[in-house]
Coordinates of C-alpha atoms and ligand atoms in Angstrom, one line a residue:
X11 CA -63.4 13.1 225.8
X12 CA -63.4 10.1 224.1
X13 CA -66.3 8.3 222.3
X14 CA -67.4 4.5 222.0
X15 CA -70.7 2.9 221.2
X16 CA -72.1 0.7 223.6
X17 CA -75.1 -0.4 221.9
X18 CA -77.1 2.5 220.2
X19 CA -75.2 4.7 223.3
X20 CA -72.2 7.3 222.2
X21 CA -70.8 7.5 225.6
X22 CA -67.3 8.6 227.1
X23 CA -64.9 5.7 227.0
X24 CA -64.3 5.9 230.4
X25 CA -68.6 5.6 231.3
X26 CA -68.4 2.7 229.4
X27 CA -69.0 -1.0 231.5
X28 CA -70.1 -4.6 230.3
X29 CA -71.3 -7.2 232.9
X30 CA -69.1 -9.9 234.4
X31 CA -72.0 -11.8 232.4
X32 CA -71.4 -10.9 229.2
X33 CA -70.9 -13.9 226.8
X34 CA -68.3 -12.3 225.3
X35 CA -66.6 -12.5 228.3
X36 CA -67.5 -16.1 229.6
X37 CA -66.8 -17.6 226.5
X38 CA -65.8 -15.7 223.7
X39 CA -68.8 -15.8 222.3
X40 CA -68.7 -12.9 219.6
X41 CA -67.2 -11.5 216.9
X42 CA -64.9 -8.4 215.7
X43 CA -63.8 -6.8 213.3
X44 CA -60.9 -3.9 212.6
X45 CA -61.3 -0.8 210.1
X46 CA -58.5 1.1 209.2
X47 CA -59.4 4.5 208.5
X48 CA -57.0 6.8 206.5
X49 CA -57.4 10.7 206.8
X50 CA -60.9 10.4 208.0
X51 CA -62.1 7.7 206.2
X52 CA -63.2 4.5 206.4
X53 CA -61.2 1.9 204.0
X54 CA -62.9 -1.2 202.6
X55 CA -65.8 -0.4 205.1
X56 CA -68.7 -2.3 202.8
X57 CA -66.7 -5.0 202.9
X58 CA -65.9 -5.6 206.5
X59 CA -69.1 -4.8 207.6
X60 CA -70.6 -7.7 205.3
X61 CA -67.9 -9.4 206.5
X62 CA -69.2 -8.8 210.5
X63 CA -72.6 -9.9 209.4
X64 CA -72.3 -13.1 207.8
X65 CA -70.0 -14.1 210.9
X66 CA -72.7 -12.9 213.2
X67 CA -75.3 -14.8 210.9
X68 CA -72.7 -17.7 210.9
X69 CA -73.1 -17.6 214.7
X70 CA -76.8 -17.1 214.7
X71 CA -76.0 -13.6 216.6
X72 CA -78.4 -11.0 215.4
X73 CA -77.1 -7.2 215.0
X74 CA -80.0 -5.1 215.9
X75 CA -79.0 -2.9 212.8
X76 CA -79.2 -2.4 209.6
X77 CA -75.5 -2.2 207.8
X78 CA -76.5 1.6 206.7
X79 CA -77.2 3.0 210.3
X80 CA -73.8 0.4 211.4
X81 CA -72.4 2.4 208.7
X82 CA -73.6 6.1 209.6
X83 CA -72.3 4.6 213.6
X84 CA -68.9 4.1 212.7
X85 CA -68.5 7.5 210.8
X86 CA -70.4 9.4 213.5
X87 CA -67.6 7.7 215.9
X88 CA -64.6 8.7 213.6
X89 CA -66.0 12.2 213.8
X90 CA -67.2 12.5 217.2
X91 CA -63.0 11.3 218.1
X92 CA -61.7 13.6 215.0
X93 CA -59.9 10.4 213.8
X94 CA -57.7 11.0 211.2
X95 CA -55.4 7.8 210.3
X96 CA -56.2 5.0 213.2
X97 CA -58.3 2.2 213.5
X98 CA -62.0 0.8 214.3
X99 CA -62.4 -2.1 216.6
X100 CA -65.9 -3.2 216.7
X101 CA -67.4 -6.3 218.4
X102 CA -70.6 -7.5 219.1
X103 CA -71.2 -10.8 221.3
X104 CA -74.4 -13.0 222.4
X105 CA -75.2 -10.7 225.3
X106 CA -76.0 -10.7 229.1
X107 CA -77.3 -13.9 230.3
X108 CA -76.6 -16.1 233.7
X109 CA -73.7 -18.7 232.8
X110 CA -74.9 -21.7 230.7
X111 CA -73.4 -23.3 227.3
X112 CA -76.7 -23.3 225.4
X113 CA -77.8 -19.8 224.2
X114 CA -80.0 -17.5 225.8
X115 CA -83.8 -16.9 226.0
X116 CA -85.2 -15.4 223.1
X117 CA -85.2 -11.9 223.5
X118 CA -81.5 -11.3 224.7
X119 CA -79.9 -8.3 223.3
X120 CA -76.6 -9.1 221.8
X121 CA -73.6 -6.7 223.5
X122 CA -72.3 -4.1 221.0
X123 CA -69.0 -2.1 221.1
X124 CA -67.2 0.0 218.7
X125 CA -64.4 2.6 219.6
X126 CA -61.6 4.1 218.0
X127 CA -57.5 4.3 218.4
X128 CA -55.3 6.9 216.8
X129 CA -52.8 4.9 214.5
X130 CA -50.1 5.8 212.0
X131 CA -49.8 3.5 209.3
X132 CA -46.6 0.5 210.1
X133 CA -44.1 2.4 207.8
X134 CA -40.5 1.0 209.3
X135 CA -42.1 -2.5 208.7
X136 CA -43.6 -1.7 205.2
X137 CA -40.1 -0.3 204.5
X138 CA -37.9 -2.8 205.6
X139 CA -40.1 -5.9 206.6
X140 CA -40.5 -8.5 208.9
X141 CA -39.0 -12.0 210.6
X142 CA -41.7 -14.8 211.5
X143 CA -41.4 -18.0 212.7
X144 CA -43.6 -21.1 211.5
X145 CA -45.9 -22.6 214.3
X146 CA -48.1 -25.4 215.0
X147 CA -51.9 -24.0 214.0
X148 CA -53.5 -25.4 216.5
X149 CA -57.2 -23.0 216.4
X150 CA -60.4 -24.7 215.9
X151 CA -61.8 -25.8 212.0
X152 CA -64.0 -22.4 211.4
X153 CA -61.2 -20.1 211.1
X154 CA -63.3 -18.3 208.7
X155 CA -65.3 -16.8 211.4
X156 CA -63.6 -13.7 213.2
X157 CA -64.9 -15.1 216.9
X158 CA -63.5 -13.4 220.0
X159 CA -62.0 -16.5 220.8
X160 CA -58.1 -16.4 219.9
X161 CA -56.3 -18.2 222.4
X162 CA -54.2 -20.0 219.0
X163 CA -53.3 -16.9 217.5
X164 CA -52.4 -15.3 221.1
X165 CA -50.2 -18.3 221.7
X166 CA -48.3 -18.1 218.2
X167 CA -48.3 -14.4 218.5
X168 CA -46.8 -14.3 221.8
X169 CA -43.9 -17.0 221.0
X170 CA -43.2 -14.6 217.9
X171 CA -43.0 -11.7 220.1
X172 CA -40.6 -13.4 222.4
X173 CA -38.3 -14.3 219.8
X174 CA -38.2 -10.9 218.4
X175 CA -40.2 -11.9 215.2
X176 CA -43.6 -9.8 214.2
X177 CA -45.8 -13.0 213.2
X178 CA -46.2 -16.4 213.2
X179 CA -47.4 -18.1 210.1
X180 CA -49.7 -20.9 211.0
X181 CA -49.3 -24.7 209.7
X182 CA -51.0 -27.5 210.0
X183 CA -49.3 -30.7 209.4
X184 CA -46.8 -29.4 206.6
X185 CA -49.5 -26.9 205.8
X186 CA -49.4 -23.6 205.9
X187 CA -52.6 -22.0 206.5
X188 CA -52.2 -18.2 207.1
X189 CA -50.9 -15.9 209.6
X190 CA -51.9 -15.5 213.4
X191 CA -53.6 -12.4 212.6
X192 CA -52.5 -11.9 208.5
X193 CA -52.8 -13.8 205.3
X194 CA -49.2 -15.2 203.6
X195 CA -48.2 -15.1 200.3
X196 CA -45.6 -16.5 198.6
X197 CA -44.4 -15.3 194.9
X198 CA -42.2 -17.8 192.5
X199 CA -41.3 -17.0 188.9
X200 CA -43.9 -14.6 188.8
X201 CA -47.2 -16.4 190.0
X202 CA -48.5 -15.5 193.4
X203 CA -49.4 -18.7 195.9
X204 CA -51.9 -18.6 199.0
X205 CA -54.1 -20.4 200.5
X206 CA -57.8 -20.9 199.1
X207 CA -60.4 -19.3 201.0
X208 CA -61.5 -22.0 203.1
X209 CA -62.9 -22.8 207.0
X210 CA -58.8 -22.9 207.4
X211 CA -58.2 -19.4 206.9
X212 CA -60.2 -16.0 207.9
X213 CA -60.7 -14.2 203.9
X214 CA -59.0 -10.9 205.0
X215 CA -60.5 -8.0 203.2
X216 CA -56.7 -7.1 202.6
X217 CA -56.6 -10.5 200.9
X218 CA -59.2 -9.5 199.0
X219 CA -58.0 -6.3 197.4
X220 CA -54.4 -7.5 197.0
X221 CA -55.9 -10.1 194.7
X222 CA -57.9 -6.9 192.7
X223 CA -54.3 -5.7 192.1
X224 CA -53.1 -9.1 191.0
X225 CA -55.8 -9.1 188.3
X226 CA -55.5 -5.9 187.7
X227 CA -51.8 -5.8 187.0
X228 CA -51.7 -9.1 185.3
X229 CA -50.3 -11.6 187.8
X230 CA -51.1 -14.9 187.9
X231 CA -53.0 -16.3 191.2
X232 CA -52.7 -20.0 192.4
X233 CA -54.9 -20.9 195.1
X234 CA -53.3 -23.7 197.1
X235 CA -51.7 -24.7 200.0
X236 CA -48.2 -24.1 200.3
X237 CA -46.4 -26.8 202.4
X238 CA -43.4 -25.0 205.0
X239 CA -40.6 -26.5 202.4
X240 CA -42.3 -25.0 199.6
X241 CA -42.9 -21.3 201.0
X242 CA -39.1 -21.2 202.1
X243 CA -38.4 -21.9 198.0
X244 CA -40.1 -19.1 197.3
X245 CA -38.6 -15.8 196.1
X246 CA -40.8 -13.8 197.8
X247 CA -43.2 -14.3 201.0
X248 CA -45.4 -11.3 202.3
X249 CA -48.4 -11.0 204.3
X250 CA -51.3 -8.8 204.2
X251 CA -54.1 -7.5 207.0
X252 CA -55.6 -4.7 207.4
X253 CA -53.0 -2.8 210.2
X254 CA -50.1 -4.2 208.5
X255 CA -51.1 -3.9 204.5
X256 CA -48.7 -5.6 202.4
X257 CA -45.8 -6.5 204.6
X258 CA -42.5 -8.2 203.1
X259 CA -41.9 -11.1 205.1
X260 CA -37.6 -11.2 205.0
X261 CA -37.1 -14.0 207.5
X262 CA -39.1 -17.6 208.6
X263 CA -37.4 -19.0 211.8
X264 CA -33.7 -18.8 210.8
X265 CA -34.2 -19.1 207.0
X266 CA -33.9 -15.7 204.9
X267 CA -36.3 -14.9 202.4
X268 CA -35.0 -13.1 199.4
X269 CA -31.8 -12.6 200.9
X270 CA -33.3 -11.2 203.9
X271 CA -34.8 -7.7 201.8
X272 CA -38.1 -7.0 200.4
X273 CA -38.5 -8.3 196.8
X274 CA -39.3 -6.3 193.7
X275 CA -43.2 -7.8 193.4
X276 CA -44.1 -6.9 196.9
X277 CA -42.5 -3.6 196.3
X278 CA -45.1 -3.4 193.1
X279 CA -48.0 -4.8 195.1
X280 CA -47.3 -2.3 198.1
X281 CA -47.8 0.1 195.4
X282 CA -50.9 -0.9 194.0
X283 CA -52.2 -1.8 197.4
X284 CA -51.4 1.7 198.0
X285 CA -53.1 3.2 195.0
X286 CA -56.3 1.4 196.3
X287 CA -55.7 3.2 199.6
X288 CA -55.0 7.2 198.0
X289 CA -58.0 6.0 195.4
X290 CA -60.2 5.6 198.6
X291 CA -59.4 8.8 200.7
X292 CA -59.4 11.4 197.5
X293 CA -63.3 10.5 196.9
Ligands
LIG323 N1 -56.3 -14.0 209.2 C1 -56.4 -13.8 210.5 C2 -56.4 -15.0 211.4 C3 -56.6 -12.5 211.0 O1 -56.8 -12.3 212.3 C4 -56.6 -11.4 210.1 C5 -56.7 -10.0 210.7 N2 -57.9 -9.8 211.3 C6 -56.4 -11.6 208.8 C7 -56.3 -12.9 208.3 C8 -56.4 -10.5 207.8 O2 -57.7 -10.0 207.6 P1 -58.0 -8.5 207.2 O3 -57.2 -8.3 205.9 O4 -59.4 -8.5 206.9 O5 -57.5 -7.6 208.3

C-alpha cells in the first residue's frame, strides 16, 4: 500500500483526507515543492528543502519541523514506497480554519503533505527536445515564492498543451521571464543568457546547479533579461527544472531554434548536469 505524510502521520494514500477548509484549498494559500529522486535517492534535497522554508518563512507559514526530521520524512517515505527513480511532491499550507482572508488564530496547525510517484527520467525529450510557444506572463510580482496558486502557469501550460508544444516561456512586455514551470536559457557565441534571480522568476534548484556546471566548465554567465526578439537570435535555447533537467528547446511558436535540433552546448551541459546527477546517487 502506498505511503503519504499527512502531518507527522505515514498513512495509506488512500486513508488520507484534508478538510473542505483547508486554506490550501480556499485559496491557495501554501507552498510546494518537487524532489526528484534517482535510484533511491534524493537529489538536491538540502537545497529544496531550504528552498520550502524560506517560502514558508516568506509566507509567515511555520513548518512544525526541523529541516533534519523533514529530511529523515522524506527518506522514510521513499523507503516505506521502495521508490527508485520518481519524484517527491510535498506541500504544506496555512491550515484548517472557517473561511476568512486574514489568517488564523494563533495556534492553527499548518496542513502538511508529502507523497511519492514512480517516474522515469523525460529521456525522448532530453534526446530530441522540445517546441514552446511564448505567452503573456500574466502571474502575480512574487514569482519567487512556490505558492499553490498557479492559475498563470496552468493557463500557459494548458494553451502549450493544446498546440502540441511542452512549455510556454513566460514574457512580460517584451520580456522574457522564465518558463511556466522551468527556467530558459539562451546560449550565443558561447556566453549563456537568463534571467537574474529576481521576484520575476522562481530560482529553480536546477537553475542553480546548471550554473555550477557553467562555472565549472568555464562558460561565461550573463544575468539579464532576454527580450522575445533576442532569445529567437540565439543559437541555442534550453530550459531546466527539476522533472525535465536540461531540455533543448528546438522550436518557439513557429520559429526554429538551431535548426530545429539540440545544439552542441546543451548537449555539454546535459552532460555535466548529468555528472551532478551519477555524482549524487554513487555516494
Ligand atoms: N520556474 C517555475 C515557475 C517553476 O514552476 C519551476 C519548477 N518548479 C522552475 C522554475 C524550476 O525550478 P526547479 O529547478 O527547482 O524545479
Amino acid at each position: 500500500m502506498t505511503k503519504l505524510w499527512l502531518n507527522n502521520q505515514l498513512l495509506d494514500q488512500q486513508q488520507a483526507t484534508i478538510s473542505i477548509e483547508d486554506r490550501g484549498f480556499q485559496f491557495g494559500d501554501g507552498i510546494y515543492e518537487v524532489i526528484k529522486v534517482y535510484e533511491g535517492v534524493l537529489f538536491t534535497a538540502k537545497e529544496h528543502i531550504d528552498r520550502f522554508y524560506r517560502c514558508a518563512d516568506d509566507l509567515r507559514i511555520v513548518i512544525p519541523y526541523t529541516k533534519d526530521v523533514m529530511h529523515k520524512m522524506l527518506y522514510e517515505l521513499v523507503e516505506e514506497n521502495l521508490i527508485d527513480t520518481g519524484h517527491i511532491y510535498m506541500q504544506i499550507t496555512r491550515g484548517v480554519a472557517p473561511r476568512t482572508h486574514f489568517f488564523p488564530n494563533e495556534g492553527t496547525e499548518a496542513t502538511f503533505v508529502a507523497y511519492t510517484q514512480t517516474a522515469g527520467r523525460p529521456l525522448v525529450n532530453l534526446q530530441e527536445g522540445v517546441k514552446t510557444i511564448f505567452r503573456e506572463d500574466i502571474r502575480w510580482l512574487r514569482c519567487d515564492i512556490k505558492s499553490l496558486n498557479l492559475l498563470g502557469a496552468v493557463l500557459a501550460k494548458q494553451d502549450a498543451h493544446e498546440l502540441g508544444c511542452y512549455e510556454a516561456i513566460l514574457h512580460r512586455g517584451e520580456t522574457i521571464t522564465e518558463g511556466a514551470s522551468s527556467n530558459v536559457f539562451g546560449i550565443k557565441d558561447g556566453v549563456l543568457y537568463t534571467h537574474p534571480v529576481n521576484n520575476l522568476i522562481l530560482n529553480g534548484i536546477t537553475r542553480i546547479v546548471l550554473m555550477a556546471c557553467c562555472e565549472e566548465m568555464g562558460i561565461p554567465v550573463v544575468e539579464v533579461p532576454m527580450t522575445k526578439e533576442q532569445a529567437l537570435a540565439m543559437d541555442e535555447l534550453f530550459l531546466t527544472s527539476t522533472t525535465s533537467e536540461v531540455t533543448p528547446i528546438i522550436q518557439v511558436d513557429e520559429q526554429l531554434i538551431a535548426e530545429g535540433t539540440p545544439g552542441a552546448w546543451t548537449r555539454k551541459l546535459q552532460q555535466a548536469f548529468e555528472q551532478k546527477i551519477t555524482a549524487t546517487i554513487s555516494v
